[in-house]
XYZ file of C-alpha atoms in Angstrom:
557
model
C 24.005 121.842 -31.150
C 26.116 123.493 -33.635
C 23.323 122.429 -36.318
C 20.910 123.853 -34.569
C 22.414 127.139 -34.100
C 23.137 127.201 -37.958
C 19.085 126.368 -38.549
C 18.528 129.103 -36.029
C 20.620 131.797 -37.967
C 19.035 130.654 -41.047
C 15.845 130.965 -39.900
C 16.511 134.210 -38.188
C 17.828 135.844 -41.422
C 14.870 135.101 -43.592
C 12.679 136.757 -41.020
C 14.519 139.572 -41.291
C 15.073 139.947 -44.956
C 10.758 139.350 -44.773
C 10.663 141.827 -42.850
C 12.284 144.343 -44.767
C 9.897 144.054 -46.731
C 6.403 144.533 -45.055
C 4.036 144.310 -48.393
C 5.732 140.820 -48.902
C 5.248 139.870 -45.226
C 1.229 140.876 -45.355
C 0.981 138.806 -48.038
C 2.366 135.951 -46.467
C 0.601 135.818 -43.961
C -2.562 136.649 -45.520
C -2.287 133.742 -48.015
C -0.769 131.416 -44.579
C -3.746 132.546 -42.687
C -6.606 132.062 -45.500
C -5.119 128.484 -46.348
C -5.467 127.465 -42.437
C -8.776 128.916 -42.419
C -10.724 127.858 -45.672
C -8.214 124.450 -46.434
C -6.822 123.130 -43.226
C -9.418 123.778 -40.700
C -12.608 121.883 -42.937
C -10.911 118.742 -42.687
C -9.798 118.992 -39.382
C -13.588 119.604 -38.635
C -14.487 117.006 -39.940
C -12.294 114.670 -38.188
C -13.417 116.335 -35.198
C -16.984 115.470 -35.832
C -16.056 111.831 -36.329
C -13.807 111.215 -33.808
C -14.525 113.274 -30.591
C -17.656 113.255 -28.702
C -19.409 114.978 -25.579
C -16.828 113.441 -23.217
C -13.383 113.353 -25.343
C -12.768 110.761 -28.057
C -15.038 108.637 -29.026
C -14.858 105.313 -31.782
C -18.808 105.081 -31.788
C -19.116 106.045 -35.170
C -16.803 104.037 -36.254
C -17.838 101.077 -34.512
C -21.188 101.750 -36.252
C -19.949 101.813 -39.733
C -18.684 98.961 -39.439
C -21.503 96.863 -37.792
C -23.269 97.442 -41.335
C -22.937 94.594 -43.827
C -23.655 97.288 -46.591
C -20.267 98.741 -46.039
C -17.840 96.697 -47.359
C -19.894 95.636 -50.128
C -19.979 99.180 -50.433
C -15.997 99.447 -50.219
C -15.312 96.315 -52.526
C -17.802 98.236 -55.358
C -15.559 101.892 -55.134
C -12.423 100.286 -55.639
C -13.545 97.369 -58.135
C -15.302 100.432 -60.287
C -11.783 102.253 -59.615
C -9.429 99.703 -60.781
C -11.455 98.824 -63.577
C -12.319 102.583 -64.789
C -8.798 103.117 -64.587
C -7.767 100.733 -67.143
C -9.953 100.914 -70.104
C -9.702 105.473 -70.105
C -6.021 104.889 -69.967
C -6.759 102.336 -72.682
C -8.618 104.621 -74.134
C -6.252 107.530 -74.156
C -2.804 105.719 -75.159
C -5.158 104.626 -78.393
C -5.929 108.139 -78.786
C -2.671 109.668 -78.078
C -0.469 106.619 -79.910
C -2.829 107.904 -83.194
C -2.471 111.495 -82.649
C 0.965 111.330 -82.059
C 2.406 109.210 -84.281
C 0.282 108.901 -87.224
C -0.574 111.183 -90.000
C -4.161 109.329 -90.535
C -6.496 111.364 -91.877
C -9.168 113.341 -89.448
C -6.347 113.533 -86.771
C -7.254 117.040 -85.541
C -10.864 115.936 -84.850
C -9.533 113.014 -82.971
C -7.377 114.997 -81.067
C -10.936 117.303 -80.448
C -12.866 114.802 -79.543
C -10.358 112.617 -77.199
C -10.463 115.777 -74.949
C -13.950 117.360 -74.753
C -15.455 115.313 -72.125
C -13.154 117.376 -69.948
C -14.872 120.333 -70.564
C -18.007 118.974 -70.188
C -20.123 118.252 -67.110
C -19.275 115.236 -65.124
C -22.356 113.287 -65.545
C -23.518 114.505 -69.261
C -22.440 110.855 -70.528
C -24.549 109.033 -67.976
C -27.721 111.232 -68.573
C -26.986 110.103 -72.334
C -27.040 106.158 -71.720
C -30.448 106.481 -70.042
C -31.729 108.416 -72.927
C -29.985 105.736 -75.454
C -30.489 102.768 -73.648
C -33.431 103.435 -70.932
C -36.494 101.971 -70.185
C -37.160 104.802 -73.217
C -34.437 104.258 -74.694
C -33.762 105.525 -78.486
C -31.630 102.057 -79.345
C -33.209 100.088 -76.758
C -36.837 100.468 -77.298
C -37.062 102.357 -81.352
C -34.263 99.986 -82.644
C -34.379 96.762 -80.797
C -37.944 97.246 -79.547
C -37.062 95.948 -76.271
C -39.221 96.969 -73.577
C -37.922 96.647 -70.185
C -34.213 97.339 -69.776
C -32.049 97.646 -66.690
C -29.122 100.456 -67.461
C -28.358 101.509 -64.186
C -25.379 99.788 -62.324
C -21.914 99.080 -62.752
C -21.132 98.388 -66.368
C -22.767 101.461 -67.498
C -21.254 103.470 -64.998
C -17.683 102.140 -66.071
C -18.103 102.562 -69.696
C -19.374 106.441 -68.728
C -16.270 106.963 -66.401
C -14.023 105.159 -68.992
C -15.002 107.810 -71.598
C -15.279 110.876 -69.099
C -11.753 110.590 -67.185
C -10.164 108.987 -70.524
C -8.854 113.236 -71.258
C -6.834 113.071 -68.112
C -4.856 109.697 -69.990
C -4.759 110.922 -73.377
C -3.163 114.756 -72.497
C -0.888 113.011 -70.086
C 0.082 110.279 -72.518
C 0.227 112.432 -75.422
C 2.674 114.595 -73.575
C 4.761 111.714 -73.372
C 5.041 110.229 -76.744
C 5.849 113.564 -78.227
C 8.558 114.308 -75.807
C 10.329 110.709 -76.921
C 13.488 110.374 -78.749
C 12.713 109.166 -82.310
C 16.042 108.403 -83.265
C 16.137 105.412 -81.251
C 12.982 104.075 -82.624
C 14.694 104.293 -86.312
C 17.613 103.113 -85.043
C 16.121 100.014 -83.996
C 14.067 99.959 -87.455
C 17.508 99.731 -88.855
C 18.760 96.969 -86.681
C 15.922 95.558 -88.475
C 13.554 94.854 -85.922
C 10.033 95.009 -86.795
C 7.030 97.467 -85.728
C 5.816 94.978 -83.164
C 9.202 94.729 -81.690
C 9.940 97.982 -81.968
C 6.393 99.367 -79.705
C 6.970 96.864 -76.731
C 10.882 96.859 -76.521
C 11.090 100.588 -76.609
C 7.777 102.936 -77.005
C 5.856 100.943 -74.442
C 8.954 101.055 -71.656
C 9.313 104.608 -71.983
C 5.818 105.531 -72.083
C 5.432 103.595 -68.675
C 6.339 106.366 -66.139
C 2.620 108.193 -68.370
C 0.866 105.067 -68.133
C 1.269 104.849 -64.666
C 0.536 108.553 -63.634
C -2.457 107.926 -65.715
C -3.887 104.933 -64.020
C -3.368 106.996 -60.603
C -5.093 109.657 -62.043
C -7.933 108.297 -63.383
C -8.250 105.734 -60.337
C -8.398 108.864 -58.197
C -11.413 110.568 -60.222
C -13.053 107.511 -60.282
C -13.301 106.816 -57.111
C -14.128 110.696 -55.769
C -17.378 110.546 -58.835
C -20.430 111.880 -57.339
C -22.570 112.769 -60.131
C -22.221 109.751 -62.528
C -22.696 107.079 -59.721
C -26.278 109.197 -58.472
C -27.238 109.283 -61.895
C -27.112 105.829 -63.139
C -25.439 103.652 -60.322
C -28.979 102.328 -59.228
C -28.052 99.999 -56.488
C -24.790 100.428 -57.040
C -23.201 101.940 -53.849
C -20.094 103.764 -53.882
C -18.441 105.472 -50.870
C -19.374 109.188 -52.446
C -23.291 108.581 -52.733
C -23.246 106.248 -49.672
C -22.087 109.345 -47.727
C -24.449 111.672 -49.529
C -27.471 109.465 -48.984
C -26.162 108.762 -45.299
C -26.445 112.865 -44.102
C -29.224 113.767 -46.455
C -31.545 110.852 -46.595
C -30.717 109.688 -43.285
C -29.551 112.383 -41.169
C -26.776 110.880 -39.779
C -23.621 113.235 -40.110
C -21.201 111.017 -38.389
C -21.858 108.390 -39.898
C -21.877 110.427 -43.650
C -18.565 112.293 -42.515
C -16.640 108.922 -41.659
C -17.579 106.979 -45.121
C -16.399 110.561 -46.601
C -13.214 110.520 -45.011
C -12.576 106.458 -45.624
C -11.580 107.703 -49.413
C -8.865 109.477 -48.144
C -6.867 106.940 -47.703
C -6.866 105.461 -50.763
C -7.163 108.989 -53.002
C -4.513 110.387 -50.897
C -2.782 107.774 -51.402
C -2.458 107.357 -54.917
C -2.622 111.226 -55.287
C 0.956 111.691 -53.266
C 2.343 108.837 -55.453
C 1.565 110.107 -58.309
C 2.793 113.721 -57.458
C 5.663 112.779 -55.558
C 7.079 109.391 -57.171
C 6.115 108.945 -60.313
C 6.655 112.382 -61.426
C 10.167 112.021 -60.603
C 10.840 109.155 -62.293
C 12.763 110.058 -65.636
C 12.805 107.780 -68.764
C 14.960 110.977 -70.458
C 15.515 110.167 -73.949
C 15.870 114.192 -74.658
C 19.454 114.948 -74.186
C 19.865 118.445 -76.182
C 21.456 116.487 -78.959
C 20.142 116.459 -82.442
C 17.776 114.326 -83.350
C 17.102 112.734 -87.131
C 14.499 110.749 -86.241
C 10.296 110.386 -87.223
C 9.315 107.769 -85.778
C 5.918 108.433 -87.759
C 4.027 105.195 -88.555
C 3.019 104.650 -92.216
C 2.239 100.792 -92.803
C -1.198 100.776 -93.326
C -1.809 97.364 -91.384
C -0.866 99.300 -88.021
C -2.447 103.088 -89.401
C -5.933 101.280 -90.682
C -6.936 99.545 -87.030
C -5.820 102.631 -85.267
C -7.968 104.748 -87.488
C -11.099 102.120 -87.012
C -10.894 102.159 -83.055
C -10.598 106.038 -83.347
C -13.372 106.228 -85.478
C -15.581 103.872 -83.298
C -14.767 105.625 -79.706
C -15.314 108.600 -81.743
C -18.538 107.804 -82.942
C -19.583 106.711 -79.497
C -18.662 110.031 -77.861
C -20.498 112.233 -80.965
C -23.432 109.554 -80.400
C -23.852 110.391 -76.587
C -23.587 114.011 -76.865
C -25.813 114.087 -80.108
C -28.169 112.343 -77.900
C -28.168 115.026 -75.116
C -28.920 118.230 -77.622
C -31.398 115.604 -79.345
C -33.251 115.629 -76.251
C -33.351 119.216 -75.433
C -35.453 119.680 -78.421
C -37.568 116.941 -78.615
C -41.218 117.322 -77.086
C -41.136 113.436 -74.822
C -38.454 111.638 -75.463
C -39.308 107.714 -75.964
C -42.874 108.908 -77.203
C -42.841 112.370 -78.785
C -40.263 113.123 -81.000
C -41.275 116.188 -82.593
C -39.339 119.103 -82.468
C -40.082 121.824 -79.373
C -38.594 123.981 -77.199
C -41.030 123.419 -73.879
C -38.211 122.243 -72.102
C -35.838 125.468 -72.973
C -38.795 126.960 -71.911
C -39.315 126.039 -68.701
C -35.767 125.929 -67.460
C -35.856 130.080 -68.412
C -39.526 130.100 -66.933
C -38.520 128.304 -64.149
C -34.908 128.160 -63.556
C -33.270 131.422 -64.706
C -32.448 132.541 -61.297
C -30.042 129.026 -61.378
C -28.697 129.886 -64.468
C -27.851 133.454 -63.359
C -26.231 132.105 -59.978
C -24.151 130.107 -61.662
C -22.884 132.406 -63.827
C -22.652 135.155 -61.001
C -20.294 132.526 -58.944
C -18.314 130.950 -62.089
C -17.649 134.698 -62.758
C -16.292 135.792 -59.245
C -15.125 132.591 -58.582
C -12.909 132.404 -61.490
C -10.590 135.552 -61.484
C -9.829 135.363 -57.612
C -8.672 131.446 -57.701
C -6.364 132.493 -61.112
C -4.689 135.302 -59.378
C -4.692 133.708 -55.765
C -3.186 130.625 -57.303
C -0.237 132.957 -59.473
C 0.089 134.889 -56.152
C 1.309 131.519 -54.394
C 3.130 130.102 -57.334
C 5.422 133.346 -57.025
C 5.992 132.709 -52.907
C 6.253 129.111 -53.481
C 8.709 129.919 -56.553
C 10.264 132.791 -56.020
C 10.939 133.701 -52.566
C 12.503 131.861 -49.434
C 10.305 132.334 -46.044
C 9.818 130.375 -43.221
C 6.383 128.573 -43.562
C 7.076 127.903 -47.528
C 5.918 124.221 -46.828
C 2.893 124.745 -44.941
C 2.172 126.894 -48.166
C 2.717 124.198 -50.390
C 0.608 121.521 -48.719
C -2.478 123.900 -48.113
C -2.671 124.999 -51.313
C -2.977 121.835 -52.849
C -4.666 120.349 -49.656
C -8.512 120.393 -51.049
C -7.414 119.346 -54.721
C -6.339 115.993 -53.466
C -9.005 115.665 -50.888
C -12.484 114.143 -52.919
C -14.961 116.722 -53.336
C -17.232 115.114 -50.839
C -15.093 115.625 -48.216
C -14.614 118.598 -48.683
C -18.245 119.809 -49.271
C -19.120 118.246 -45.557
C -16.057 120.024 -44.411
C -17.152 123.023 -45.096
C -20.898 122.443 -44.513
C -19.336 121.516 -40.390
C -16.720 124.307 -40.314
C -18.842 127.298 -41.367
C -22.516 126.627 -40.459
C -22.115 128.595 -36.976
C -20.629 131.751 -35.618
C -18.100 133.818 -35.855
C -18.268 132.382 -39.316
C -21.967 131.259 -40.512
C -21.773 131.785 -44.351
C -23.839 128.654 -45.087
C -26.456 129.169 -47.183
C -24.991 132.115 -49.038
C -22.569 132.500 -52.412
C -19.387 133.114 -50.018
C -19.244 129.654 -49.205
C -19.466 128.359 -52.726
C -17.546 130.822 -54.011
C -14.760 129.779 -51.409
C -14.744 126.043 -52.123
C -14.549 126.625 -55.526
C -11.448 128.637 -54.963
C -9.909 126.453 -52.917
C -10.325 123.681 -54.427
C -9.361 124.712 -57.902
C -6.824 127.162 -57.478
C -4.097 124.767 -57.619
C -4.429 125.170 -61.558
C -3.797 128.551 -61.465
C -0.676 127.577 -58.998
C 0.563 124.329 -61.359
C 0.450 127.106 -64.597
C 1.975 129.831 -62.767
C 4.947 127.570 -61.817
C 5.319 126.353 -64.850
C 5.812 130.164 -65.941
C 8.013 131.536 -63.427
C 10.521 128.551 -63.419
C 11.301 129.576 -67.758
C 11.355 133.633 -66.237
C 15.238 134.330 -65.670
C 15.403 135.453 -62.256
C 17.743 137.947 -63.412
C 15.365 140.371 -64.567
C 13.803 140.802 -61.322
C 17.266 140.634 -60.120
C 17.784 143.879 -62.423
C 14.258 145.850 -60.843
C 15.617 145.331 -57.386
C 18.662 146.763 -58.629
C 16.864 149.893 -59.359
C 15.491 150.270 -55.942
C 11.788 148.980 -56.814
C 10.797 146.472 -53.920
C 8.917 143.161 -53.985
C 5.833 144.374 -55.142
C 7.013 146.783 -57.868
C 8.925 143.856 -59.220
C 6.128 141.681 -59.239
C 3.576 143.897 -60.166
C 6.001 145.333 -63.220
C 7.765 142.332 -64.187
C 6.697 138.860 -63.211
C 3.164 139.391 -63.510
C 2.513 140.858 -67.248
C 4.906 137.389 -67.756
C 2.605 135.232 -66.318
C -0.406 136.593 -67.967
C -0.594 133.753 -70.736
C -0.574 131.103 -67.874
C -3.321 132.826 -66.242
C -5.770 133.362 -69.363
C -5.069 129.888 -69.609
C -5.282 128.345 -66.331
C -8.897 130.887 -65.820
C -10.361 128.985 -69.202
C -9.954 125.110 -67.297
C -11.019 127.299 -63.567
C -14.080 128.915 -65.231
C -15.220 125.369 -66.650
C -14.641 123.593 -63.586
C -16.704 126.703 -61.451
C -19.515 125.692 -63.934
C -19.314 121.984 -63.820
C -18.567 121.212 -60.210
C -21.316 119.134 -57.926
C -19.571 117.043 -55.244
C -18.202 119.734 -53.091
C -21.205 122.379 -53.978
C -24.009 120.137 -53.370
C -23.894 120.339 -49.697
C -23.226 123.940 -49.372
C -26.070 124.683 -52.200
C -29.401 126.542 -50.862
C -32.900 128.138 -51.900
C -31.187 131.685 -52.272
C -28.434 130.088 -54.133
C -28.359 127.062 -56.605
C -26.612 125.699 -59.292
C -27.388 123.963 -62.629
C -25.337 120.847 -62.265
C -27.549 120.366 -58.943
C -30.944 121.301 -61.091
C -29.484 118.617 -63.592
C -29.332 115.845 -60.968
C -32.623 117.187 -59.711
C -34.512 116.710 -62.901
C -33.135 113.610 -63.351
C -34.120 112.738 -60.151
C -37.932 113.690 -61.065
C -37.603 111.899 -64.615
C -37.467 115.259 -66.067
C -34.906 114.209 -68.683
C -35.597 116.570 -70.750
C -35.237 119.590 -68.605
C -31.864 118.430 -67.391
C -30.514 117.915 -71.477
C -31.969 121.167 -72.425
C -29.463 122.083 -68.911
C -26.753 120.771 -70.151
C -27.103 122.150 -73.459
C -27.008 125.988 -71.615
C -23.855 124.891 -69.911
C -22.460 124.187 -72.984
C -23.077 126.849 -74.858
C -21.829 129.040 -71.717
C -18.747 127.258 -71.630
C -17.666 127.636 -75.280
C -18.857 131.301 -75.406
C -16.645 131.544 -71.874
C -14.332 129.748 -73.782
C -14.118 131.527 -77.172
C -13.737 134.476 -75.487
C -10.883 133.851 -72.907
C -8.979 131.828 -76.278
C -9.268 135.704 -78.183
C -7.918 137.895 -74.904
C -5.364 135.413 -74.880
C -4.249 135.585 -78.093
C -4.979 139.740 -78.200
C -2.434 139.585 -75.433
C 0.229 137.124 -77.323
C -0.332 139.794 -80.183
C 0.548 142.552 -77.494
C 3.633 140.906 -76.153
């Protein structure tokens, strides 16, 4: 009882210090009210279509799903490609990241370029470039081996494309990690006389374990959420993302498409919440504020020379597929034209501008609201004490955790009918975009305020200014590195997305990475590299020019 009256003054005096302040309470509830709307109520709509019927609840669909062999062949193939796709990128990246950050081989800056470009790059780029390499037309399997029937589709291409497109997410994470290590007690065991070997799994690897972990989560997670790769070059290959695609567009069956959706919650959800909530917490500190006389920067050449050879050859592999993809753009039929042309270029502006131009109209909307929305909430979640903080917290980072599929058909249920029928137009994409993505601009703009002394908003309130002043005045021109930042990764992923936009896409609005998969999808392969190659050169122009007003505005500071 006499808890309960202390929760109940608590309570009752943060409602009234909120109210004191009424621009801080409309903006509360405006950000409470748009999370419930455009994050909380799409998934509970599409529970709702699975699980309740004409007459109350109803198991039918369920019951359906699994009456189908196919499923759990299905099942067994999403978390075999998961498991597997998560080791060799985390591989992958702790080679990287080991070189990079504790090596001084030569060519390390272009290693450390290359290791993390797939990231900006469209999702399925990589698996458009095996079919062009090693296709039925093929530029190693049919003009260098002269093979003439090959199979590439299925599931050891599509792990060595995730393994090099989700190997970023290891290496930044990893990389993180070895650099923040303690190098004195490397040396120190160098001077105990134990030997390199020794030295990397007694110490290095233990306390890089907490990384390698979060990685494998990671990676499992995008993995097993792919869309494009899998429709690309999965052939009969099922995984639970294009099984539910195929199920509501092929087959017309939305309950059926909805439930396989929603059966990679579990696992995603799963791994997401330990990774964010267990693993993260785990602390390996070797940091302690004391000074440190230690390298720990490798020099032998028998440990610097293999490094620098595996570097080299995933390097070469990732130049080799992306060489491929602007090789194709030009060329007039690839597999038995290869003179130079530019039909292709062509036709996408002849045919496909208006794409292009949506594209860029939603990346460019898109972007700026889901940076500031996301530095709004990092500053409630951050900086100010309100009833309702947790309900914040867990819609805003709601549709990031949820696969992209889901949340497509969430919205695609939730706003095809009235009061709120937006399907069909930009709205809707826009909002999945920015409500899916904005918890980068949320993760950076924590980041940010947690290094700002409270004290000098302390001071402005001091001076009579209220909540919005402050913010407006003081926090925000603070945070405004974080957000050039965080709107440079939200721009890229407004250009690159497909698993949550190709539901909502339409014949009044379209976007290139669903003309990509369409040309594919019509053999048009080179249509959908001369594609890509316009998405990359909008996303380092986008890029180039973000990276300047950021660094105008470090000048400025």
């Amino acid at each position: 009882m006499a808890y309960s009256n202390v929760v109940g003054k608590t309570l009752k005096n943060k409602l009234k210090a909120i109210a004191k302040n009424p621009y801080l309470f409309g903006l509360i509830m405006l950000v409470l009210l748009s999370l419930l709307l455009f994050s909380v109520y799409p998934i509970y709509s599409i529970f709702k279509t699975i699980f309740v019927g004409e007459n109350g609840l109803d198991f039918k669909a369920v019951q359906k799903l699994f009456d189908k062999p196919r499923i759990y062949q299905t099942i067994w193939n999403s978390l075999k490609l998961g498991v597997a796709s998560a080791v060799i990128s985390t591989l992958i990246g702790f080679i990287f990241a080991y070189s990079v950050a504790r090596t001084r081989m030569f060519g390390r800056k272009f290693f450390n370029f290359i290791a993390v470009f797939p990231v900006v790059s469209p999702p399925f780029v990589l698996a458009l470039a095996m079919i062009l390499l090693f296709g039925s037309s093929g530029l190693i399997s049919r003009e260098v081996f002269g093979m003439q029937s090959t199979d590439v589709y299925g599931f050891k291409s599509l792990l060595i494309i995730q393994a090099m497109s989700f190997s970023p997410i290891a290496y930044l994470n990893l990389k993180g990690v070895l650099e923040s290590m303690d190098a004195s007690l490397e040396d120190s065991a160098f001077n105990l006389g134990a030997s390199r070997w020794k030295v990397f799994y007694t110490i290095t690897l233990p306390l890089a374990i907490p990384g390698i972990f979060s990685s494998l989560l990671l990676t499992f997670i995008k993995s097993l959420e792919d869309f494009g790769n899998p429709m690309i070059i999965g052939g009969d290959f099922s995984t639970l993302a294009t099984e539910a695609y195929m199920t509501i567009t092929g087959r017309s069956d939305l309950r059926t498409g909805s439930l396989l959706a929603v059966s990679m919650l579990l696992p995603v959800l799963t791994a997401y919440l330990v990774q964010r909530f267990w693993v993260n917490k785990k602390s390996y500190t070797t940091v302690t504020g004391k000074a440190s006389q230690g390298s720990a920067i490798i020099k032998e050449k028998k440990v610097v020379v293999p490094l620098f050879i595996i570097c080299m050859l995933i390097t070469g592999t990732i130049v080799l597929f992306y060489g491929t993809i602007i090789m194709g753009a030009f060329v007039r039929l690839w597999g038995i034209d290869y003179s130079l042309s530019l039909d292709h270029f062509k036709y996408v502006f002849d045919t496909g501008l208006g794409t292009v131009k949506d594209t860029l109209i939603i990346a460019i909307i898109a972007t700026p609201i889901m940076v500031l929305l996301g530095m709004v909430i990092s500053f409630l979640t951050v900086r100010v004490n309100f009833p309702g903080k947790k309900l914040i917290e867990i819609g805003s980072i709601l549709l990031f955790a949820v696969p992209g599929t889901v949340v497509g058909i969430g919205y695609l249920l939730t706003f095809n009918s009235p009061p709120l029928a937006i399907t069909g137009t930009a709205a809707i994409i826009i909002l999945v975009l920015v409500f899916r993505y904005m918890s980068l601009g949320i993760e950076a703009g924590s980041n940010v305020l947690r290094q700002i002394d409270p004290s000098l908003e302390e001071a402005s309130k001091s001076l009579n200014a209220n909540g919005f002043t402050t913010f407006r005045k003081i926090t925000f021109p603070l945070m405004r590195s974080a957000l050039f930042s965080s709107a440079i990764y939200a721009f890229t992923r407004a250009m690159t997305s497909i698993s949550a936009v190709i539901f909502l896409v339409s014949a009044s609005w379209n976007l290139m990475t669903v003309a990509i998969l369409s040309a594919v999808d019509f053999g048009k392969l080179g249509v959908a590299a001369a594609y890509c190659v316009i998405l990359f050169v909008i996303i380092f122009l986008a890029f180039s020019a973000l990276n300047l007003l950021l660094k105008q505005n470090e000048r400025s500071m």
